[in-house]
Short mmCIF file of C-alpha atoms and ligand atoms in Angstrom, two decimals:
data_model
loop_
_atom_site.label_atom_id
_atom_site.label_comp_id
_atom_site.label_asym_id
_atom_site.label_seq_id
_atom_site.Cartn_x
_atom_site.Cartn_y
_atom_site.Cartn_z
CA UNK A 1 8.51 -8.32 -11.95
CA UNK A 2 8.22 -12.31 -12.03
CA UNK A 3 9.03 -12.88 -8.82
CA UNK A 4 7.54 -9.70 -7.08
CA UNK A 5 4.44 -10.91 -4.35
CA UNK A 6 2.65 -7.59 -4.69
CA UNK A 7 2.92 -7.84 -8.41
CA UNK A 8 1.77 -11.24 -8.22
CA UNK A 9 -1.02 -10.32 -5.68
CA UNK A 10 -1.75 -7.23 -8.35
CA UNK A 11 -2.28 -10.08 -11.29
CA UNK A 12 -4.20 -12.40 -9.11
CA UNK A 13 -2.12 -15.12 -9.26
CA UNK A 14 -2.12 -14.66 -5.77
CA UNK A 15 -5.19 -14.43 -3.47
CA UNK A 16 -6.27 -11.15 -1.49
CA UNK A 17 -9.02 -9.82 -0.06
CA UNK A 18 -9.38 -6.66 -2.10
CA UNK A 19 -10.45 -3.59 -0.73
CA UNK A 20 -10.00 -0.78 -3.55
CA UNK A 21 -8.65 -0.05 -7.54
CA UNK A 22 -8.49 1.75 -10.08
CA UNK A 23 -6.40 2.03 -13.51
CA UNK A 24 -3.23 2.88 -11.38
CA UNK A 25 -4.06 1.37 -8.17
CA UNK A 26 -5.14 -2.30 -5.86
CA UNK A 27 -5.34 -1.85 -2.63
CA UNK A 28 -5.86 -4.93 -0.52
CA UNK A 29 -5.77 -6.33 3.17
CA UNK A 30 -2.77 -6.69 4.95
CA UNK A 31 -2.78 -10.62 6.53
CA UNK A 32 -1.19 -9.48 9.60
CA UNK A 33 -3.25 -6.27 10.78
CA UNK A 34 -2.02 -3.96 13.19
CA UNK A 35 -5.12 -2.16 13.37
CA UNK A 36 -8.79 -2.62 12.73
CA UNK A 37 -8.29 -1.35 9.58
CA UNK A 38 -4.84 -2.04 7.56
CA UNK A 39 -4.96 -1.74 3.77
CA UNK A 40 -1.83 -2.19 1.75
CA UNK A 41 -2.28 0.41 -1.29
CA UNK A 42 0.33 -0.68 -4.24
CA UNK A 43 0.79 0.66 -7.56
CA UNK A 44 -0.32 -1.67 -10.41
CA UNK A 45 3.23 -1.23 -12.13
CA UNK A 46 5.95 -2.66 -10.45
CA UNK A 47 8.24 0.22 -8.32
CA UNK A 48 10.65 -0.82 -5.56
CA UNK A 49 10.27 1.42 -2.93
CA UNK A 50 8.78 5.17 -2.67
CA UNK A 51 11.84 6.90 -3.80
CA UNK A 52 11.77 4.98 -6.92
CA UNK A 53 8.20 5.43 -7.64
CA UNK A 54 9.02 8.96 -7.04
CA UNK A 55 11.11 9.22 -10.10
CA UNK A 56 7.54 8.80 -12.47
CA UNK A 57 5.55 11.95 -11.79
CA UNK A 58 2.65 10.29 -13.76
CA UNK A 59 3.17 7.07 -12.03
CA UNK A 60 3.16 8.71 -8.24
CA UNK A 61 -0.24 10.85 -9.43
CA UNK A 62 -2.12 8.40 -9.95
CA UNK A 63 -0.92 6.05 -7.16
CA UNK A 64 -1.52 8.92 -4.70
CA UNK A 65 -5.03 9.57 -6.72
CA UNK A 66 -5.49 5.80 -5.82
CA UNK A 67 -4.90 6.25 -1.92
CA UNK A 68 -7.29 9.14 -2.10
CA UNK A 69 -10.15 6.92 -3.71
CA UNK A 70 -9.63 4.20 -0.94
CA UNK A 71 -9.38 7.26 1.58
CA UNK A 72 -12.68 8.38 0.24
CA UNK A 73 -14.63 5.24 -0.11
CA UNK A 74 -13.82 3.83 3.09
CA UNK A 75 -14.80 6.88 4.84
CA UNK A 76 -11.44 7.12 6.89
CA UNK A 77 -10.72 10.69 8.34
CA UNK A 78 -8.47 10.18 10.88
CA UNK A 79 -5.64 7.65 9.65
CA UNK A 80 -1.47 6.87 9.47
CA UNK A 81 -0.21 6.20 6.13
CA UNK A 82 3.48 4.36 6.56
CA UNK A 83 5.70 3.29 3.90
CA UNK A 84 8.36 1.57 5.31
CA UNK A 85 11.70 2.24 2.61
CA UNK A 86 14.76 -0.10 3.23
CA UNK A 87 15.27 -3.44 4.98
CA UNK A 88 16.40 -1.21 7.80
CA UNK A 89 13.20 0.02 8.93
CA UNK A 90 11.31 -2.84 8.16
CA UNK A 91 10.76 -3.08 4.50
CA UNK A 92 9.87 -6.66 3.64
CA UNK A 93 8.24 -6.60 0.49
CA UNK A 94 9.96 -4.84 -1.94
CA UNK A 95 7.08 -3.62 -4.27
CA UNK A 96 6.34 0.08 -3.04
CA UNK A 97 3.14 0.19 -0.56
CA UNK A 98 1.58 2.26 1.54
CA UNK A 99 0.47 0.60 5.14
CA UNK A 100 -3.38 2.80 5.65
CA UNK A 101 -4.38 2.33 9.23
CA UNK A 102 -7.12 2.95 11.24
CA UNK A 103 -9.40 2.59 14.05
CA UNK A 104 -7.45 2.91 17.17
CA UNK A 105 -5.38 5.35 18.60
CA UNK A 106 -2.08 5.80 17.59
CA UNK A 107 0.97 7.36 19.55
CA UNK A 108 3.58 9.68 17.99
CA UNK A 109 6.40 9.03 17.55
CA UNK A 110 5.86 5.18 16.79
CA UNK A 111 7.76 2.76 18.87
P1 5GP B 1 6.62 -4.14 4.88
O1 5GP B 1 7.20 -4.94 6.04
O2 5GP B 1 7.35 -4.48 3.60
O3 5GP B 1 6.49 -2.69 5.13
O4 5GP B 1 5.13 -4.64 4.73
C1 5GP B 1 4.77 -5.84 4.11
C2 5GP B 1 3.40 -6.20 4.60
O5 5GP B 1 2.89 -7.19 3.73
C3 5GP B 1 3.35 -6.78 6.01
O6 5GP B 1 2.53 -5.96 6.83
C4 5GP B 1 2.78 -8.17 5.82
O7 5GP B 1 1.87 -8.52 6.85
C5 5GP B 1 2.09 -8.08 4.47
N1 5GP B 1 2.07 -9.31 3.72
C6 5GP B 1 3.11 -10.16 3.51
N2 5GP B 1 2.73 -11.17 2.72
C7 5GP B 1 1.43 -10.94 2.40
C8 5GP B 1 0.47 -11.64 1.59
O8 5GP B 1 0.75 -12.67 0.98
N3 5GP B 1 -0.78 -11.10 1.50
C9 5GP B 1 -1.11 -9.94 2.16
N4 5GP B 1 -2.37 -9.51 2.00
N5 5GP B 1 -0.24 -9.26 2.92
C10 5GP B 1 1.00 -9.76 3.04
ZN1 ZN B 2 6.12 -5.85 -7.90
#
């Protein structure tokens, strides 16, 4: 989508400090963290939230394939993996990502 930041981010037309791909997957740091670590994982192909992305089986195996390689590489064991789905709840960006974060404790439920 033209005027899609992730996509943009994805195609490097925007700047960000990459942290993981793969053929399905860029995962990248988020510029505001809320946690030592705070990776936003995206799907190369443009989907707007999880529930669409949800509707490609092939598309949602590799993308959750891709949070598994960042998982992996990055050594995290203990981590939260939010996707926020609706301008409700927070949703900002409207290119379907995961928030990965780690390195503090973290309550339940959220506030
Ligand atoms: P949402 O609110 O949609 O769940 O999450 C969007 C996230 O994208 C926020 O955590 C925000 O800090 C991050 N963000 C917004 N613009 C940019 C940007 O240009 N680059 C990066 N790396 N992160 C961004
Ligand atoms: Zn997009």
């Amino acid at each position: 989508m033209s005027d899609c930041l992730f996509c943009k981010i994805v195609a490097g037309e925007i700047p960000s400090t990459k942290v993981y791909e793969d053929a399905h997957t860029y995962a990248f740091a988020d510029t505001n963290p809320q946690a030592p670590t705070h990776v936003l994982v995206v799907p190369r192909q443009h989907f707007s939230d999880i529930a669409d992305l949800a509707r490609d089986a092939e598309a949602s195996a590799g993308y959750l394939a891709g949070i598994r390689g960042l998982v992996e590489q990055e050594q995290l064991s203990d981590f939260r993996t939010v996707f926020n789905t609706g301008a409700g709840v927070g949703q900002s960006v409207f290119h379907v990502h995961a928030h990965v974060l780690a390195g503090r404790p973290m309550g339940w439920p959220p506030g």
